[in-house]
Amino acid sequence: MASRTVSALLLVIGIVLGACGLALGALLASGNNGWASSLLFSVVGLVGAPLATLSWSSRRRRQYQALAGIALVLGILGSLGLMLEFTQEASGIRHAWSQVPAAVATWFALWAAWGIIALGRVVFNEQPKTRTRLSSRRGDAGH
């Protein structure tokens, strides 16, 4: 029962994190802010953030490790897209930064947060405990 409660709480935290990123992405794409592709990256965060937080439900189950891996791949691909946007001459990110720097900084913090959560899950993976013997009695005829 407690495990389901923890999983539900982590999922809600991930959804809130992704929804906040999406709301900020909508703000950055609207009006004179000029960064239309922020919505695309925010949708990636809307999927990646719940996967990243939910992956911490169990530190030993491989299914949750896979969720962290999927979130990490989404984060890496999204980050590559962000780097391409930074290198463009007429980047929407630069224009949005000149209009609403606090919103852009908060959006990047939310983006980095779920990526760090997924990376932490992969790095701090705890293997399932197995019963192993330090030495084997094979070959010594049971002595």
The first five atom37 places (N, CA, C, CB, O) and aatype in JSON, in Angstrom:
{
  "aatype": [12, 0, 15, 1, 16, 19, 15, 0, 10, 10, 10, 19, 9, 7, 9, 19, 10, 7, 0, 4, 7, 10, 0, 10, 7, 0, 10, 10, 0, 15, 7, 2, 2, 7, 17, 0, 15, 15, 10, 10, 13, 15, 19, 19, 7, 10, 19, 7, 0, 14, 10, 0, 16, 10, 15, 17, 15, 15, 1, 1, 1, 1, 5, 18, 5, 0, 10, 0, 7, 9, 0, 10, 19, 10, 7, 9, 10, 7, 15, 10, 7, 10, 12, 10, 6, 13, 16, 5, 6, 0, 15, 7, 9, 1, 8, 0, 17, 15, 5, 19, 14, 0, 0, 19, 0, 16, 17, 13, 0, 10, 17, 0, 0, 17, 7, 9, 9, 0, 10, 7, 1, 19, 19, 13, 2, 6, 5, 14, 11, 16, 1, 16, 1, 10, 15, 15, 1, 1, 7, 3, 0, 7, 8],
  "atom_mask": [
    [1, 1, 1, 1, 1],
    [1, 1, 1, 1, 1],
    [1, 1, 1, 1, 1],
    [1, 1, 1, 1, 1],
    [1, 1, 1, 1, 1],
    [1, 1, 1, 1, 1],
    [1, 1, 1, 1, 1],
    [1, 1, 1, 1, 1],
    [1, 1, 1, 1, 1],
    [1, 1, 1, 1, 1],
    [1, 1, 1, 1, 1],
    [1, 1, 1, 1, 1],
    [1, 1, 1, 1, 1],
    [1, 1, 1, 0, 1],
    [1, 1, 1, 1, 1],
    [1, 1, 1, 1, 1],
    [1, 1, 1, 1, 1],
    [1, 1, 1, 0, 1],
    [1, 1, 1, 1, 1],
    [1, 1, 1, 1, 1],
    [1, 1, 1, 0, 1],
    [1, 1, 1, 1, 1],
    [1, 1, 1, 1, 1],
    [1, 1, 1, 1, 1],
    [1, 1, 1, 0, 1],
    [1, 1, 1, 1, 1],
    [1, 1, 1, 1, 1],
    [1, 1, 1, 1, 1],
    [1, 1, 1, 1, 1],
    [1, 1, 1, 1, 1],
    [1, 1, 1, 0, 1],
    [1, 1, 1, 1, 1],
    [1, 1, 1, 1, 1],
    [1, 1, 1, 0, 1],
    [1, 1, 1, 1, 1],
    [1, 1, 1, 1, 1],
    [1, 1, 1, 1, 1],
    [1, 1, 1, 1, 1],
    [1, 1, 1, 1, 1],
    [1, 1, 1, 1, 1],
    [1, 1, 1, 1, 1],
    [1, 1, 1, 1, 1],
    [1, 1, 1, 1, 1],
    [1, 1, 1, 1, 1],
    [1, 1, 1, 0, 1],
    [1, 1, 1, 1, 1],
    [1, 1, 1, 1, 1],
    [1, 1, 1, 0, 1],
    [1, 1, 1, 1, 1],
    [1, 1, 1, 1, 1],
    [1, 1, 1, 1, 1],
    [1, 1, 1, 1, 1],
    [1, 1, 1, 1, 1],
    [1, 1, 1, 1, 1],
    [1, 1, 1, 1, 1],
    [1, 1, 1, 1, 1],
    [1, 1, 1, 1, 1],
    [1, 1, 1, 1, 1],
    [1, 1, 1, 1, 1],
    [1, 1, 1, 1, 1],
    [1, 1, 1, 1, 1],
    [1, 1, 1, 1, 1],
    [1, 1, 1, 1, 1],
    [1, 1, 1, 1, 1],
    [1, 1, 1, 1, 1],
    [1, 1, 1, 1, 1],
    [1, 1, 1, 1, 1],
    [1, 1, 1, 1, 1],
    [1, 1, 1, 0, 1],
    [1, 1, 1, 1, 1],
    [1, 1, 1, 1, 1],
    [1, 1, 1, 1, 1],
    [1, 1, 1, 1, 1],
    [1, 1, 1, 1, 1],
    [1, 1, 1, 0, 1],
    [1, 1, 1, 1, 1],
    [1, 1, 1, 1, 1],
    [1, 1, 1, 0, 1],
    [1, 1, 1, 1, 1],
    [1, 1, 1, 1, 1],
    [1, 1, 1, 0, 1],
    [1, 1, 1, 1, 1],
    [1, 1, 1, 1, 1],
    [1, 1, 1, 1, 1],
    [1, 1, 1, 1, 1],
    [1, 1, 1, 1, 1],
    [1, 1, 1, 1, 1],
    [1, 1, 1, 1, 1],
    [1, 1, 1, 1, 1],
    [1, 1, 1, 1, 1],
    [1, 1, 1, 1, 1],
    [1, 1, 1, 0, 1],
    [1, 1, 1, 1, 1],
    [1, 1, 1, 1, 1],
    [1, 1, 1, 1, 1],
    [1, 1, 1, 1, 1],
    [1, 1, 1, 1, 1],
    [1, 1, 1, 1, 1],
    [1, 1, 1, 1, 1],
    [1, 1, 1, 1, 1],
    [1, 1, 1, 1, 1],
    [1, 1, 1, 1, 1],
    [1, 1, 1, 1, 1],
    [1, 1, 1, 1, 1],
    [1, 1, 1, 1, 1],
    [1, 1, 1, 1, 1],
    [1, 1, 1, 1, 1],
    [1, 1, 1, 1, 1],
    [1, 1, 1, 1, 1],
    [1, 1, 1, 1, 1],
    [1, 1, 1, 1, 1],
    [1, 1, 1, 1, 1],
    [1, 1, 1, 1, 1],
    [1, 1, 1, 1, 1],
    [1, 1, 1, 0, 1],
    [1, 1, 1, 1, 1],
    [1, 1, 1, 1, 1],
    [1, 1, 1, 1, 1],
    [1, 1, 1, 1, 1],
    [1, 1, 1, 0, 1],
    [1, 1, 1, 1, 1],
    [1, 1, 1, 1, 1],
    [1, 1, 1, 1, 1],
    [1, 1, 1, 1, 1],
    [1, 1, 1, 1, 1],
    [1, 1, 1, 1, 1],
    [1, 1, 1, 1, 1],
    [1, 1, 1, 1, 1],
    [1, 1, 1, 1, 1],
    [1, 1, 1, 1, 1],
    [1, 1, 1, 1, 1],
    [1, 1, 1, 1, 1],
    [1, 1, 1, 1, 1],
    [1, 1, 1, 1, 1],
    [1, 1, 1, 1, 1],
    [1, 1, 1, 1, 1],
    [1, 1, 1, 1, 1],
    [1, 1, 1, 1, 1],
    [1, 1, 1, 0, 1],
    [1, 1, 1, 1, 1],
    [1, 1, 1, 1, 1],
    [1, 1, 1, 0, 1],
    [1, 1, 1, 1, 1]
  ],
  "atom_positions": [
    [[0.82, -1.19, 0.0], [0.0, 0.0, 0.0], [0.86, 1.25, 0.0], [-0.93, 0.0, 1.2], [0.59, 2.19, -0.74]],
    [[1.89, 1.26, 0.83], [2.76, 2.43, 0.91], [3.51, 2.64, -0.4], [3.75, 2.29, 2.06], [3.77, 3.78, -0.8]],
    [[3.84, 1.55, -1.07], [4.55, 1.65, -2.34], [3.68, 2.32, -3.41], [4.99, 0.27, -2.81], [4.17, 3.12, -4.2]],
    [[2.4, 1.99, -3.41], [1.49, 2.62, -4.38], [1.32, 4.1, -4.07], [0.13, 1.92, -4.38], [1.2, 4.92, -4.98]],
    [[1.29, 4.44, -2.8], [1.16, 5.84, -2.4], [2.38, 6.63, -2.84], [0.96, 5.96, -0.88], [2.26, 7.74, -3.36]],
    [[3.56, 6.06, -2.63], [4.79, 6.72, -3.05], [4.83, 6.87, -4.56], [6.03, 5.94, -2.56], [5.19, 7.92, -5.07]],
    [[4.44, 5.82, -5.27], [4.42, 5.89, -6.74], [3.45, 6.97, -7.22], [4.02, 4.53, -7.33], [3.77, 7.73, -8.14]],
    [[2.27, 7.03, -6.61], [1.29, 8.04, -7.0], [1.8, 9.44, -6.7], [-0.05, 7.8, -6.27], [1.62, 10.36, -7.51]],
    [[2.43, 9.62, -5.55], [2.97, 10.93, -5.19], [4.08, 11.35, -6.16], [3.51, 10.92, -3.75], [4.13, 12.5, -6.59]],
    [[4.97, 10.42, -6.49], [6.04, 10.74, -7.44], [5.49, 11.05, -8.82], [7.04, 9.57, -7.52], [6.0, 11.93, -9.51]],
    [[4.46, 10.33, -9.22], [3.84, 10.6, -10.52], [3.2, 11.98, -10.54], [2.79, 9.54, -10.85], [3.32, 12.71, -11.53]],
    [[2.53, 12.36, -9.46], [1.91, 13.69, -9.37], [2.98, 14.77, -9.41], [1.06, 13.82, -8.08], [2.8, 15.79, -10.08]],
    [[4.08, 14.56, -8.7], [5.18, 15.53, -8.73], [5.71, 15.69, -10.15], [6.31, 15.11, -7.77], [5.97, 16.81, -10.59]],
    [[5.88, 14.58, -10.85], [6.36, 14.64, -12.24], [5.39, 15.34, -13.16], [0.0, 0.0, 0.0], [5.81, 16.12, -14.03]],
    [[4.11, 15.09, -12.99], [3.1, 15.74, -13.83], [3.07, 17.24, -13.56], [1.71, 15.13, -13.6], [2.96, 18.04, -14.48]],
    [[3.18, 17.62, -12.29], [3.21, 19.05, -11.94], [4.45, 19.71, -12.53], [3.17, 19.24, -10.41], [4.37, 20.81, -13.07]],
    [[5.59, 19.04, -12.42], [6.84, 19.57, -12.98], [6.72, 19.75, -14.49], [8.01, 18.64, -12.65], [7.11, 20.79, -15.02]],
    [[6.18, 18.75, -15.17], [5.99, 18.84, -16.62], [4.96, 19.89, -17.01], [0.0, 0.0, 0.0], [5.13, 20.59, -18.0]],
    [[3.88, 19.99, -16.23], [2.83, 20.97, -16.53], [3.33, 22.4, -16.33], [1.6, 20.73, -15.65], [2.98, 23.3, -17.09]],
    [[4.14, 22.61, -15.3], [4.72, 23.94, -15.09], [5.64, 24.31, -16.24], [5.5, 24.0, -13.75], [5.65, 25.46, -16.7]],
    [[6.42, 23.35, -16.7], [7.27, 23.59, -17.87], [6.46, 23.9, -19.11], [0.0, 0.0, 0.0], [6.82, 24.77, -19.9]],
    [[5.34, 23.19, -19.28], [4.48, 23.43, -20.43], [3.83, 24.81, -20.35], [3.4, 22.35, -20.54], [3.71, 25.5, -21.36]],
    [[3.42, 25.21, -19.16], [2.82, 26.54, -18.99], [3.83, 27.63, -19.29], [2.27, 26.71, -17.55], [3.52, 28.62, -19.96]],
    [[5.04, 27.46, -18.8], [6.09, 28.44, -19.12], [6.43, 28.41, -20.6], [7.35, 28.18, -18.29], [6.7, 29.46, -21.19]],
    [[6.43, 27.23, -21.21], [6.66, 27.13, -22.66], [5.6, 27.86, -23.45], [0.0, 0.0, 0.0], [5.91, 28.5, -24.46]],
    [[4.35, 27.76, -23.0], [3.27, 28.49, -23.67], [3.46, 29.99, -23.52], [1.91, 28.06, -23.11], [3.21, 30.74, -24.46]],
    [[3.89, 30.42, -22.34], [4.16, 31.84, -22.13], [5.28, 32.32, -23.05], [4.52, 32.1, -20.66], [5.19, 33.4, -23.63]],
    [[6.33, 31.53, -23.16], [7.47, 31.93, -23.99], [7.13, 31.9, -25.48], [8.65, 31.03, -23.73], [7.74, 32.63, -26.26]],
    [[6.17, 31.08, -25.87], [5.77, 31.01, -27.29], [4.74, 32.05, -27.66], [5.24, 29.63, -27.6], [4.52, 32.3, -28.85]],
    [[4.1, 32.65, -26.68], [3.01, 33.58, -26.97], [3.5, 35.02, -27.04], [1.92, 33.46, -25.93], [4.6, 35.35, -26.6]],
    [[2.65, 35.85, -27.61], [2.9, 37.29, -27.62], [4.19, 37.68, -28.3], [0.0, 0.0, 0.0], [4.56, 37.12, -29.33]],
    [[4.86, 38.63, -27.72], [6.11, 39.14, -28.28], [7.33, 38.37, -27.79], [6.26, 40.59, -27.96], [8.46, 38.77, -28.08]],
    [[7.13, 37.3, -27.05], [8.27, 36.58, -26.5], [9.04, 35.82, -27.57], [7.8, 35.62, -25.42], [10.27, 35.72, -27.48]],
    [[8.38, 35.31, -28.56], [9.02, 34.86, -29.78], [9.76, 33.54, -29.79], [0.0, 0.0, 0.0], [10.52, 33.3, -30.72]],
    [[9.58, 32.67, -28.81], [10.27, 31.38, -28.86], [9.23, 30.29, -29.05], [11.11, 31.14, -27.56], [8.83, 29.61, -28.1]],
    [[8.8, 30.13, -30.3], [7.69, 29.21, -30.61], [8.04, 27.76, -30.34], [7.29, 29.37, -32.05], [7.17, 26.98, -29.94]],
    [[9.28, 27.37, -30.54], [9.63, 25.96, -30.35], [9.73, 25.57, -28.88], [10.95, 25.67, -31.04], [9.96, 24.4, -28.57]],
    [[9.56, 26.52, -27.97], [9.56, 26.17, -26.55], [8.42, 25.22, -26.22], [9.46, 27.43, -25.68], [8.52, 24.42, -25.29]],
    [[7.33, 25.3, -26.98], [6.21, 24.38, -26.76], [6.61, 22.94, -27.1], [5.0, 24.8, -27.6], [6.21, 22.01, -26.4]],
    [[7.37, 22.76, -28.16], [7.82, 21.42, -28.53], [8.69, 20.82, -27.43], [8.59, 21.46, -29.86], [8.51, 19.67, -27.04]],
    [[9.63, 21.6, -26.93], [10.5, 21.12, -25.87], [9.72, 20.9, -24.57], [11.65, 22.11, -25.62], [10.04, 20.0, -23.79]],
    [[8.7, 21.7, -24.35], [7.89, 21.54, -23.14], [7.06, 20.28, -23.19], [6.98, 22.75, -22.96], [6.81, 19.66, -22.15]],
    [[6.62, 19.88, -24.37], [5.88, 18.62, -24.49], [6.8, 17.44, -24.2], [5.26, 18.49, -25.91], [6.38, 16.46, -23.58]],
    [[8.05, 17.53, -24.63], [9.03, 16.5, -24.28], [9.18, 16.43, -22.76], [10.4, 16.78, -24.96], [9.26, 15.34, -22.19]],
    [[9.22, 17.58, -22.11], [9.3, 17.63, -20.65], [8.04, 17.12, -19.98], [0.0, 0.0, 0.0], [8.11, 16.55, -18.89]],
    [[6.9, 17.32, -20.62], [5.64, 16.83, -20.06], [5.61, 15.3, -20.02], [4.45, 17.36, -20.88], [4.96, 14.71, -19.16]],
    [[6.31, 14.67, -20.95], [6.42, 13.21, -20.94], [7.61, 12.77, -20.07], [6.59, 12.67, -22.39], [7.49, 11.82, -19.3]],
    [[8.73, 13.45, -20.21], [9.95, 13.04, -19.51], [9.91, 13.23, -18.01], [0.0, 0.0, 0.0], [10.44, 12.4, -17.28]],
    [[9.3, 14.29, -17.54], [9.29, 14.57, -16.1], [8.54, 13.5, -15.31], [8.66, 15.93, -15.84], [9.07, 13.03, -14.3]],
    [[7.32, 13.09, -15.71], [6.67, 12.01, -14.95], [7.44, 10.68, -15.02], [5.26, 11.8, -15.48], [7.48, 9.94, -14.04]],
    [[8.05, 10.39, -16.18], [8.84, 9.16, -16.27], [10.03, 9.21, -15.33], [9.32, 8.95, -17.71], [10.35, 8.22, -14.67]],
    [[10.68, 10.37, -15.27], [11.86, 10.51, -14.4], [11.5, 10.38, -12.93], [12.54, 11.84, -14.65], [12.19, 9.69, -12.18]],
    [[10.43, 11.04, -12.51], [10.08, 10.97, -11.1], [9.52, 9.6, -10.73], [9.06, 12.06, -10.76], [9.81, 9.09, -9.65]],
    [[8.72, 9.01, -11.6], [8.15, 7.7, -11.33], [9.24, 6.63, -11.25], [7.13, 7.33, -12.4], [9.07, 5.62, -10.57]],
    [[10.34, 6.84, -11.94], [11.41, 5.85, -11.91], [12.02, 5.68, -10.52], [12.49, 6.24, -12.9], [12.71, 4.69, -10.27]],
    [[11.8, 6.63, -9.63], [12.32, 6.53, -8.26], [11.4, 5.73, -7.34], [12.54, 7.93, -7.68], [11.69, 5.6, -6.15]],
    [[10.3, 5.2, -7.87], [9.38, 4.43, -7.03], [10.03, 3.2, -6.42], [8.17, 4.0, -7.85], [9.76, 2.85, -5.27]],
    [[10.89, 2.56, -7.18], [11.6, 1.4, -6.69], [13.02, 1.46, -7.21], [10.9, 0.08, -7.11], [13.25, 1.64, -8.41]],
    [[13.98, 1.31, -6.31], [15.37, 1.4, -6.74], [15.91, 0.06, -7.21], [16.23, 1.93, -5.62], [17.06, -0.02, -7.65]],
    [[15.11, -0.98, -7.12], [15.62, -2.3, -7.46], [14.97, -2.91, -8.69], [15.45, -3.21, -6.31], [15.53, -3.84, -9.27]],
    [[13.83, -2.45, -9.09], [13.12, -3.06, -10.21], [13.6, -2.51, -11.54], [11.62, -2.86, -10.07], [13.77, -1.3, -11.7]],
    [[13.81, -3.39, -12.47], [14.34, -3.01, -13.78], [13.35, -2.16, -14.59], [14.71, -4.25, -14.56], [13.77, -1.35, -15.41]],
    [[12.05, -2.34, -14.38], [11.06, -1.57, -15.12], [11.23, -0.08, -14.82], [9.64, -2.03, -14.77], [11.1, 0.76, -15.71]],
    [[11.51, 0.24, -13.58], [11.69, 1.63, -13.2], [13.02, 2.17, -13.73], [11.62, 1.79, -11.68], [13.13, 3.36, -14.03]],
    [[14.01, 1.32, -13.82], [15.29, 1.7, -14.43], [15.06, 2.04, -15.91], [16.35, 0.56, -14.28], [15.65, 2.97, -16.44]],
    [[14.2, 1.27, -16.57], [13.88, 1.53, -17.98], [13.17, 2.87, -18.14], [13.02, 0.4, -18.56], [13.43, 3.59, -19.09]],
    [[12.27, 3.21, -17.21], [11.6, 4.52, -17.26], [12.61, 5.64, -17.18], [10.58, 4.65, -16.13], [12.51, 6.63, -17.91]],
    [[13.59, 5.49, -16.3], [14.64, 6.51, -16.18], [15.45, 6.6, -17.46], [15.56, 6.21, -14.99], [15.82, 7.69, -17.9]],
    [[15.72, 5.46, -18.07], [16.46, 5.45, -19.33], [15.71, 6.16, -20.44], [0.0, 0.0, 0.0], [16.3, 6.92, -21.21]],
    [[14.41, 5.91, -20.53], [13.59, 6.57, -21.55], [13.57, 8.08, -21.31], [12.13, 6.01, -21.54], [13.72, 8.86, -22.25]],
    [[13.4, 8.48, -20.06], [13.4, 9.91, -19.74], [14.75, 10.53, -20.06], [13.06, 10.14, -18.25], [14.82, 11.66, -20.55]],
    [[15.82, 9.8, -19.79], [17.16, 10.32, -20.07], [17.39, 10.48, -21.56], [18.21, 9.4, -19.47], [17.98, 11.48, -21.99]],
    [[16.94, 9.52, -22.36], [17.08, 9.62, -23.82], [16.27, 10.81, -24.34], [16.62, 8.31, -24.51], [16.75, 11.57, -25.18]],
    [[15.04, 10.98, -23.83], [14.24, 12.14, -24.23], [14.95, 13.44, -23.87], [12.85, 12.1, -23.57], [14.97, 14.39, -24.66]],
    [[15.53, 13.49, -22.68], [16.24, 14.69, -22.24], [17.46, 14.99, -23.09], [0.0, 0.0, 0.0], [17.72, 16.14, -23.43]],
    [[18.2, 13.95, -23.44], [19.39, 14.15, -24.27], [19.01, 14.63, -25.66], [20.21, 12.85, -24.38], [19.62, 15.56, -26.19]],
    [[17.99, 14.01, -26.26], [17.56, 14.44, -27.59], [17.01, 15.87, -27.55], [16.49, 13.47, -28.15], [17.29, 16.67, -28.45]],
    [[16.24, 16.18, -26.53], [15.73, 17.55, -26.38], [16.85, 18.55, -26.16], [0.0, 0.0, 0.0], [16.8, 19.66, -26.68]],
    [[17.84, 18.17, -25.4], [18.97, 19.07, -25.14], [19.78, 19.31, -26.41], [19.88, 18.49, -24.05], [20.3, 20.41, -26.61]],
    [[19.89, 18.3, -27.25], [20.56, 18.5, -28.53], [19.79, 19.52, -29.38], [20.7, 17.16, -29.29], [20.39, 20.37, -30.04]],
    [[18.47, 19.41, -29.37], [17.64, 20.39, -30.08], [17.81, 21.78, -29.51], [0.0, 0.0, 0.0], [17.86, 22.76, -30.25]],
    [[17.9, 21.88, -28.19], [18.12, 23.19, -27.56], [19.47, 23.77, -27.97], [18.04, 23.08, -26.03], [19.57, 24.97, -28.23]],
    [[20.49, 22.93, -28.03], [21.81, 23.43, -28.44], [21.79, 23.92, -29.88], [22.87, 22.34, -28.27], [22.45, 24.9, -30.21]],
    [[21.03, 23.23, -30.74], [20.9, 23.71, -32.12], [20.21, 25.06, -32.16], [20.13, 22.69, -32.96], [20.56, 25.92, -32.97]],
    [[19.22, 25.25, -31.29], [18.53, 26.55, -31.24], [19.47, 27.65, -30.76], [17.32, 26.47, -30.31], [19.4, 28.78, -31.26]],
    [[20.33, 27.34, -29.82], [21.28, 28.34, -29.34], [22.23, 28.8, -30.44], [22.08, 27.78, -28.16], [22.64, 29.96, -30.47]],
    [[22.59, 27.9, -31.34], [23.58, 28.23, -32.35], [23.0, 28.98, -33.55], [24.23, 26.98, -32.83], [23.76, 29.51, -34.36]],
    [[21.68, 29.03, -33.67], [21.08, 29.76, -34.78], [21.28, 31.26, -34.59], [19.59, 29.43, -34.9], [21.28, 31.77, -33.47]],
    [[21.45, 31.92, -35.7], [21.71, 33.36, -35.64], [20.52, 34.15, -35.1], [22.07, 33.87, -37.0], [20.7, 35.04, -34.27]],
    [[19.33, 33.83, -35.56], [18.13, 34.53, -35.1], [17.36, 33.61, -34.16], [17.23, 34.97, -36.3], [16.23, 33.2, -34.45]],
    [[17.97, 33.28, -33.04], [17.39, 32.32, -32.12], [16.22, 32.93, -31.35], [18.45, 31.82, -31.15], [16.29, 34.05, -30.86]],
    [[15.14, 32.15, -31.25], [13.99, 32.59, -30.47], [14.31, 32.64, -28.98], [0.0, 0.0, 0.0], [13.69, 33.4, -28.24]],
    [[15.26, 31.83, -28.56], [15.65, 31.82, -27.14], [16.24, 33.17, -26.75], [16.67, 30.68, -26.85], [15.93, 33.71, -25.68]],
    [[17.07, 33.7, -27.59], [17.69, 35.0, -27.29], [16.65, 36.1, -27.21], [18.73, 35.36, -28.35], [16.71, 36.97, -26.34]],
    [[15.69, 36.05, -28.12], [14.64, 37.07, -28.1], [13.79, 36.92, -26.84], [13.76, 36.96, -29.36], [13.46, 37.91, -26.19]],
    [[13.44, 35.68, -26.49], [12.65, 35.45, -25.27], [13.44, 35.88, -24.04], [12.25, 33.97, -25.15], [12.86, 36.42, -23.09]],
    [[14.75, 35.66, -24.05], [15.58, 36.07, -22.91], [15.55, 37.59, -22.75], [17.04, 35.58, -23.09], [15.55, 38.09, -21.62]],
    [[15.53, 38.31, -23.86], [15.48, 39.77, -23.77], [14.12, 40.27, -23.29], [15.82, 40.39, -25.12], [14.02, 41.35, -22.72]],
    [[13.07, 39.48, -23.51], [11.72, 39.88, -23.11], [11.39, 39.48, -21.67], [10.71, 39.27, -24.05], [10.97, 40.32, -20.88]],
    [[11.58, 38.21, -21.35], [11.21, 37.68, -20.02], [12.32, 36.75, -19.51], [9.84, 36.91, -20.09], [12.17, 35.53, -19.57]],
    [[13.41, 37.3, -19.03], [14.53, 36.45, -18.61], [14.21, 35.53, -17.44], [15.71, 37.32, -18.24], [14.72, 34.41, -17.37]],
    [[13.36, 35.98, -16.51], [13.03, 35.12, -15.37], [12.25, 33.89, -15.82], [12.21, 35.9, -14.33], [12.47, 32.79, -15.3]],
    [[11.35, 34.04, -16.77], [10.57, 32.9, -17.27], [11.47, 31.92, -18.02], [9.43, 33.38, -18.19], [11.32, 30.71, -17.89]],
    [[12.41, 32.44, -18.81], [13.34, 31.56, -19.54], [14.23, 30.82, -18.55], [14.21, 32.38, -20.53], [14.44, 29.61, -18.71]],
    [[14.74, 31.5, -17.54], [15.61, 30.86, -16.55], [14.84, 29.79, -15.76], [16.2, 31.91, -15.58], [15.37, 28.72, -15.48]],
    [[13.6, 30.08, -15.4], [12.78, 29.11, -14.68], [12.47, 27.91, -15.57], [11.47, 29.75, -14.2], [12.49, 26.77, -15.11]],
    [[12.19, 28.16, -16.85], [11.93, 27.07, -17.77], [13.15, 26.16, -17.88], [11.54, 27.62, -19.15], [13.02, 24.93, -17.84]],
    [[14.33, 26.76, -18.01], [15.56, 25.95, -18.1], [15.82, 25.19, -16.8], [16.76, 26.86, -18.42], [16.32, 24.07, -16.83]],
    [[15.5, 25.79, -15.67], [15.67, 25.09, -14.38], [14.75, 23.88, -14.3], [15.39, 26.06, -13.2], [15.16, 22.81, -13.84]],
    [[13.51, 24.02, -14.75], [12.58, 22.89, -14.76], [13.05, 21.81, -15.74], [11.17, 23.36, -15.13], [12.95, 20.62, -15.45]],
    [[13.56, 22.25, -16.88], [14.08, 21.31, -17.88], [15.24, 20.52, -17.29], [14.53, 22.05, -19.17], [15.3, 19.3, -17.42]],
    [[16.15, 21.21, -16.64], [17.31, 20.54, -16.06], [16.91, 19.65, -14.88], [18.33, 21.58, -15.59], [17.54, 18.61, -14.66]],
    [[15.89, 20.03, -14.14], [15.49, 19.28, -12.94], [15.08, 17.85, -13.29], [14.35, 19.99, -12.22], [15.57, 16.91, -12.67]],
    [[14.2, 17.69, -14.26], [13.77, 16.32, -14.55], [14.87, 15.52, -15.23], [12.52, 16.33, -15.42], [14.91, 14.3, -15.09]],
    [[15.75, 16.18, -15.95], [16.89, 15.47, -16.53], [17.86, 14.98, -15.46], [0.0, 0.0, 0.0], [18.39, 13.88, -15.56]],
    [[18.07, 15.81, -14.45], [18.95, 15.42, -13.34], [18.31, 14.31, -12.52], [19.26, 16.64, -12.44], [19.01, 13.42, -12.03]],
    [[16.99, 14.36, -12.36], [16.29, 13.3, -11.64], [16.46, 11.96, -12.36], [14.78, 13.65, -11.49], [16.72, 10.94, -11.72]],
    [[16.31, 11.96, -13.67], [16.48, 10.72, -14.45], [17.92, 10.24, -14.41], [16.04, 10.93, -15.91], [18.18, 9.05, -14.25]],
    [[18.86, 11.16, -14.55], [20.27, 10.79, -14.49], [20.65, 10.24, -13.12], [21.15, 12.0, -14.83], [21.4, 9.28, -13.02]],
    [[20.12, 10.85, -12.08], [20.38, 10.36, -10.73], [19.86, 8.96, -10.52], [0.0, 0.0, 0.0], [20.49, 8.15, -9.84]],
    [[18.71, 8.67, -11.1], [18.14, 7.32, -10.96], [19.02, 6.29, -11.64], [16.73, 7.26, -11.54], [19.21, 5.19, -11.12]],
    [[19.56, 6.64, -12.8], [20.43, 5.71, -13.51], [21.76, 5.54, -12.76], [20.69, 6.22, -14.95], [22.26, 4.42, -12.65]],
    [[22.31, 6.63, -12.26], [23.6, 6.57, -11.57], [23.48, 5.85, -10.24], [24.15, 7.98, -11.36], [24.35, 5.04, -9.89]],
    [[22.43, 6.12, -9.49], [22.29, 5.55, -8.15], [21.42, 4.28, -8.15], [21.7, 6.57, -7.21], [20.71, 4.01, -7.19]],
    [[21.5, 3.53, -9.22], [20.75, 2.29, -9.31], [21.25, 1.31, -8.25], [20.88, 1.68, -10.72], [22.45, 1.17, -8.04]],
    [[20.32, 0.65, -7.61], [20.67, -0.37, -6.62], [20.25, -1.72, -7.18], [20.0, -0.09, -5.23], [19.06, -1.97, -7.4]],
    [[21.22, -2.57, -7.4], [20.93, -3.88, -7.96], [20.11, -4.71, -6.99], [22.23, -4.6, -8.32], [20.23, -4.54, -5.78]],
    [[19.29, -5.6, -7.5], [18.54, -6.49, -6.61], [19.49, -7.33, -5.77], [17.6, -7.39, -7.42], [20.53, -7.77, -6.25]],
    [[19.13, -7.54, -4.54], [19.96, -8.35, -3.67], [19.74, -9.81, -4.01], [19.65, -8.07, -2.17], [18.61, -10.3, -4.08]],
    [[20.83, -10.49, -4.21], [20.77, -11.91, -4.51], [21.57, -12.67, -3.48], [21.29, -12.21, -5.94], [22.48, -12.13, -2.86]],
    [[21.23, -13.89, -3.31], [21.96, -14.72, -2.36], [23.11, -15.38, -3.1], [21.03, -15.79, -1.69], [22.9, -16.22, -3.97]],
    [[24.29, -15.0, -2.75], [25.47, -15.6, -3.37], [26.4, -16.08, -2.28], [26.19, -14.6, -4.32], [26.41, -15.55, -1.17]],
    [[27.15, -17.06, -2.62], [28.13, -17.57, -1.69], [29.48, -17.0, -2.07], [28.15, -19.11, -1.68], [29.78, -16.81, -3.25]],
    [[30.28, -16.74, -1.07], [31.61, -16.19, -1.35], [32.53, -17.24, -1.95], [32.22, -15.64, -0.08], [33.39, -16.91, -2.76]],
    [[32.34, -18.46, -1.58], [33.18, -19.51, -2.16], [32.29, -20.69, -2.47], [34.34, -19.91, -1.2], [31.24, -20.9, -1.87]],
    [[32.75, -21.44, -3.39], [32.0, -22.62, -3.79], [32.69, -23.86, -3.25], [31.87, -22.7, -5.32], [33.91, -23.89, -3.13]],
    [[31.94, -24.85, -2.93], [32.51, -26.09, -2.41], [32.67, -27.11, -3.54], [31.63, -26.67, -1.29], [32.97, -28.28, -3.28]],
    [[32.48, -26.69, -4.72], [32.66, -27.62, -5.84], [34.13, -27.95, -5.99], [32.11, -27.03, -7.15], [35.0, -27.09, -5.84]],
    [[34.39, -29.13, -6.28], [35.76, -29.55, -6.53], [36.52, -29.99, -5.3], [0.0, 0.0, 0.0], [37.6, -30.57, -5.44]],
    [[36.0, -29.75, -4.1], [36.74, -30.2, -2.92], [36.04, -31.39, -2.28], [36.88, -29.06, -1.9], [36.29, -31.72, -1.12]],
    [[35.16, -32.03, -3.02], [34.46, -33.24, -2.58], [33.7, -33.04, -1.28], [35.45, -34.38, -2.42], [33.57, -33.98, -0.49]],
    [[33.2, -31.83, -1.04], [32.4, -31.57, 0.14], [33.17, -31.38, 1.42], [0.0, 0.0, 0.0], [32.55, -31.35, 2.49]],
    [[34.45, -31.26, 1.37], [35.27, -31.09, 2.59], [35.48, -29.65, 2.92], [36.61, -31.77, 2.44], [36.14, -29.33, 3.91]]
  ]
}
